[in-house]
Amino acid sequence: MTSVSSGAQRKRFDVNGWLFVGPALVLIATFMIVPILHSLWMSFQQGRGMNLTFGGFANFAKLWNDPLFLTALTNTSVFFVVQVPIMLALALVMAALLNDPNLRCRGLFRTAIFLPCVTSLVAYSVLFKSMFVTDGIVNSTLMTVGLIGEPIPWMTDPFWFKVMVIVAITWRWTGYNMIFYLAAMQNIDRSIYEAARIDGVPTAARFAFLTVPMLKPVILFTIVTSTIGTLQLFDEVANLSSGAAAGGAAGPSNAALTLSLYIYNLTFRFMPSFGYAALVSYVIVFLVAVLSFLQFYVARERD
Amino acid sequence: MNCSITARIGAAAFLGASLLALTAAEAAKLTVWCWDPNFNVAIMKEAGDRYAKTHPDFKLDIVDFAKIDVEQKLQTGLASGVADGMPDIVLIEDYGAQKYLQSFPGAFAPLSDKVDYKGFAPYKVQLATLDGKVYSMPFDSGVTGFYYRKDYLAAAGYKPEDVQNLTWDKYLEIGKAIEAKTGKKMLALDPNDAGYVRIIMQSAGSWYFDKDGNANITGNAGLKAALDVEAKIMKANIYKPVAGWNNWVGAFTSGDVASVFTGVWITGTVKSQADQAGKWGVAPLPKLDLPGAVAASNLGGSSWYVLSASKAKDEAIDFLNDVYAKDIDFYQKILVERGAVGSLLAARTGTAYSSNDAFFGGEPIWQNFSKWLSEVPSVNYGVFTNEVDSAIAANLPSLGKGASVDDVLKAVDAQVKTQIQ
Amino acid sequence: MNPLRLLRATVVYGFLSVMAFLSVFPFLWMAVGATNATADIIKGKVGFGDALATNVGSFFAQVHVGLVFWNSAKIAILSTVFTLAVSSLAGYGFEIFRSPAKERLYRAILLTLMVPFAALMIPLFMMMGKAGLINTHLAVLLPTIGSAFIIFYFRQSTKAFPHELRDAARVDGLKEWQIFLLIYVPVMRSTYAAAFIIVFMTAWNSYLWPLIVLQSNEMKTITLVVSSLASAYYPDFGVVMVGATLATLPTLIVFFAMQRQFVEGMLGSVK
């Protein structure tokens, strides 16, 4: 970093620094921090709609006894534990394959695999719903190929519904993560690989012992962003499980009820309880904070 | 280089100016929020045109969002107390009426001083009544009927007369016979949707709540009977499992299933398959064997509400009253063009309601629906219908896997208790 | 080619081809849907149909296509330009002009990423109501401009910005804002391109917040329109597919136009 000697220079340095970050700070303070504090205040309030009163820790007691909250927490954990590793492993493997300079059609593959993340949510949910219906294209293809004998009840069975959600999220976000890995891999000095190759280190071992450790900062970055994304999972589950008439569950047996979807329901579909909804959102903040801390901690320890 | 700096500053200034231009406001008219371009949006437009004939200055601005989005925007607006940008008239699904009336007191204008409610189906008036005042202009009804394929029925050895006074046991028996003879399932069922439970329960005059609005789950005979029917349908395996609206509609329009019992608003969809003309019939809903149960019920339906913060409140009320409470001809037109069955009982005296429908083999279906409409039991939809409904829907799959009705009721009760504190 | 290498190549190309196909297939499905009548889509028809003209016709009849695209484009472009400007200034500022106070603020900004948007909707809406901004595109834009993620991205990328360039510019007597505008911005072109794609896509596709603050038909974006078409009582799926396809085209075009710089820009951010 730049060395600063005299006081005048120091001052110039400081003033400039604040001018650069100032606009962003003002905007974030206004449109993030103020609403966050407001909702924190709301999380201590109780009541229906506009009739809010201060309830102290009453919302906490409700949270403790709420079976739906437990369902939402469990589902969110399942999506997190199953989906994030699958997606990141897939992204990593594909990035490694695409990083081979001798591979033909690299650009084509890269573009195709990245493409899903440009679709709009609305288009994507309409598409997936129409593809995964019982007599839809996915089942008929799987049956033609001979992978399954009976159509899979994607939309009506709690287990398969979760599988479908995982497939959908993985479809949309794998390419996005892959681009980060690919970019990082292209920064790795090729000579290291050459040396390892000449020493007779096999491909798999080069990947595991050279590539992965050097990518650690990027992998950590994608793990943290995917953690945040999965714990806040809303768009996909809300749209894939909608379409039923009034009421209805969030997927069969609430299989797709995530914490964010529960917050949404508490705010808009159920009797509006804004205070309680705000509290549930701070559960997400808490979980993300703990998990991110753990992830950084694990990563740091091995340094 | 200086030149390029100037250009950049110029560009920044331009962007700043265009940002300011974004805040320009637009002119005011009577604004309506509703949700289906081919249904309530089109109908509201027709209503506006009619009113404008006698009130030349009248202008209606109809804004359509998805139904769930209308609810969300309404809720956000009311909760934040921001009257700015709120509509003058909004359409609300009947199940949610009490929730809005009770959680946002004073937000909606009572209409009972201006509107004569004696002409409407009683259950539609009841559901929008709070503390003796009525807040809604009743709109479409979801009065139910049993739509069935006459050809499949005949193949199984039954005649249309056999389904006019159905019990649910007889319904199951016919379902099994149809599957044995034609290989077709009796109905399409979405295990993620509690619509059938609501229909059957309301036909017994029950709802998830008692008359005072308290949750009534484990000791609710109507609800228990409804779940029992649903369990028997699943156990007899006379249903085709479907997911979502699209899939459900596809099942009966394609001839995959022999029947559907649901709200009258489905008529247009059934009739959209012109090649099936003459093959369909509509009978009353099968009846529960419970005291007070009738062969009529309701699914869905919605009503218009006027916001008290509206600057044109009186005009809005006068408009709704003039068209929706008085114009019999209007109801004929929306029935013919949009398949909408209103809740104004007098509408049945019009020509469209008196005509027989060739698609349904010349049955007087609109007279029938009007008769059933007047029989729909009034129930208290309460303020927590969505919460309980979601709990019921979440437990339907376990009912299908053989859990007893009592266990399901207990599970629902446990879930609902914390929800509706 | 020896058999082992052939096998390996087969596996690699096979795997990538399957993945690429699966990634692209839903787009094809959407295009196929746009050519079919609703009744056929509901029945799960697979091949191309002949209803494209009808579907496009009724889409244009139902939707003010010009207006909604203009609204979407205006919001997406302004949001992208302002986000890039404000957030790149901040990312640069945090990296170059370090101080303990700024580091603490920077960490606080990153923490805001953890708060789900659902928690902020009601407070934000009340704020916009007080400011009289309900039903304006400004209300859609303002909360998106100070983006913690993009600030983070620019700060990471700035680490790769050569110090020598800065030092030389200072010796030449350039002011700090001149160094930023005349040296940093041109040098970091591809970083800006990558950020452009990400922000543009997010802004173009954004749904929940615009839905809440925009109230009238004249203000709606294409995403809102497609969503309301898709959730009618009897949705016309052929028309919905046309809408979905049209709504996806601009992001596809932006991506294809800038994809080379995009990959280069990503390279910088992960060093």
mmCIF file of C-alpha atoms in Angstrom, chain A residues 247-249 253-254, chain B residues 190-198 201 208 216-217 220 223-224 226-227 230 234 385-399 405 408-409 411-413 415-416:
data_model
loop_
_atom_site.group_PDB
_atom_site.id
_atom_site.type_symbol
_atom_site.label_atom_id
_atom_site.label_comp_id
_atom_site.label_asym_id
_atom_site.label_seq_id
_atom_site.Cartn_x
_atom_site.Cartn_y
_atom_site.Cartn_z
ATOM 1 C CA GLY A 247 -53.953 -21.781 0.987
ATOM 2 C CA GLY A 248 -52.210 -24.942 -0.045
ATOM 3 C CA ALA A 249 -48.932 -26.185 1.321
ATOM 4 C CA SER A 253 -46.229 -31.997 2.998
ATOM 5 C CA ASN A 254 -44.508 -28.598 3.037
ATOM 6 C CA ASP B 190 -53.727 -32.654 -6.062
ATOM 7 C CA PRO B 191 -52.383 -33.911 -2.724
ATOM 8 C CA ASN B 192 -50.945 -30.449 -2.177
ATOM 9 C CA ASP B 193 -54.274 -28.677 -2.252
ATOM 10 C CA ALA B 194 -57.083 -28.866 0.295
ATOM 11 C CA GLY B 195 -59.780 -27.536 -2.057
ATOM 12 C CA TYR B 196 -61.865 -30.718 -1.998
ATOM 13 C CA VAL B 197 -61.804 -30.762 1.789
ATOM 14 C CA ARG B 198 -63.069 -27.182 1.887
ATOM 15 C CA MET B 201 -66.753 -29.353 4.712
ATOM 16 C CA TYR B 208 -62.161 -24.592 10.233
ATOM 17 C CA ASN B 216 -62.445 -25.976 15.475
ATOM 18 C CA ILE B 217 -60.398 -28.953 14.336
ATOM 19 C CA ASN B 220 -65.416 -30.759 13.882
ATOM 20 C CA LEU B 223 -64.186 -31.427 8.655
ATOM 21 C CA LYS B 224 -63.849 -34.993 9.849
ATOM 22 C CA ALA B 226 -64.639 -34.277 4.549
ATOM 23 C CA LEU B 227 -61.257 -35.815 5.375
ATOM 24 C CA GLU B 230 -60.819 -37.674 0.836
ATOM 25 C CA MET B 234 -57.319 -42.102 -1.962
ATOM 26 C CA THR B 385 -58.178 -19.863 6.810
ATOM 27 C CA ASN B 386 -54.835 -19.845 4.989
ATOM 28 C CA GLU B 387 -52.963 -21.079 8.053
ATOM 29 C CA VAL B 388 -55.284 -24.027 8.678
ATOM 30 C CA ASP B 389 -55.673 -24.779 5.012
ATOM 31 C CA SER B 390 -51.940 -24.991 4.635
ATOM 32 C CA ALA B 391 -51.757 -27.360 7.610
ATOM 33 C CA ILE B 392 -54.482 -29.580 6.144
ATOM 34 C CA ALA B 393 -52.806 -29.629 2.741
ATOM 35 C CA ALA B 394 -49.476 -30.529 4.332
ATOM 36 C CA ASN B 395 -51.075 -33.548 5.978
ATOM 37 C CA LEU B 396 -52.979 -34.887 2.965
ATOM 38 C CA PRO B 397 -50.062 -37.038 1.725
ATOM 39 C CA SER B 398 -49.910 -38.871 5.063
ATOM 40 C CA LEU B 399 -53.675 -39.418 4.850
ATOM 41 C CA VAL B 405 -58.360 -39.230 10.038
ATOM 42 C CA VAL B 408 -54.362 -36.188 10.899
ATOM 43 C CA LEU B 409 -56.764 -33.936 12.772
ATOM 44 C CA ALA B 411 -51.437 -33.221 13.780
ATOM 45 C CA VAL B 412 -53.245 -30.311 12.146
ATOM 46 C CA ASP B 413 -54.519 -29.099 15.495
ATOM 47 C CA GLN B 415 -49.609 -27.176 14.032
ATOM 48 C CA VAL B 416 -52.429 -24.675 13.984
#
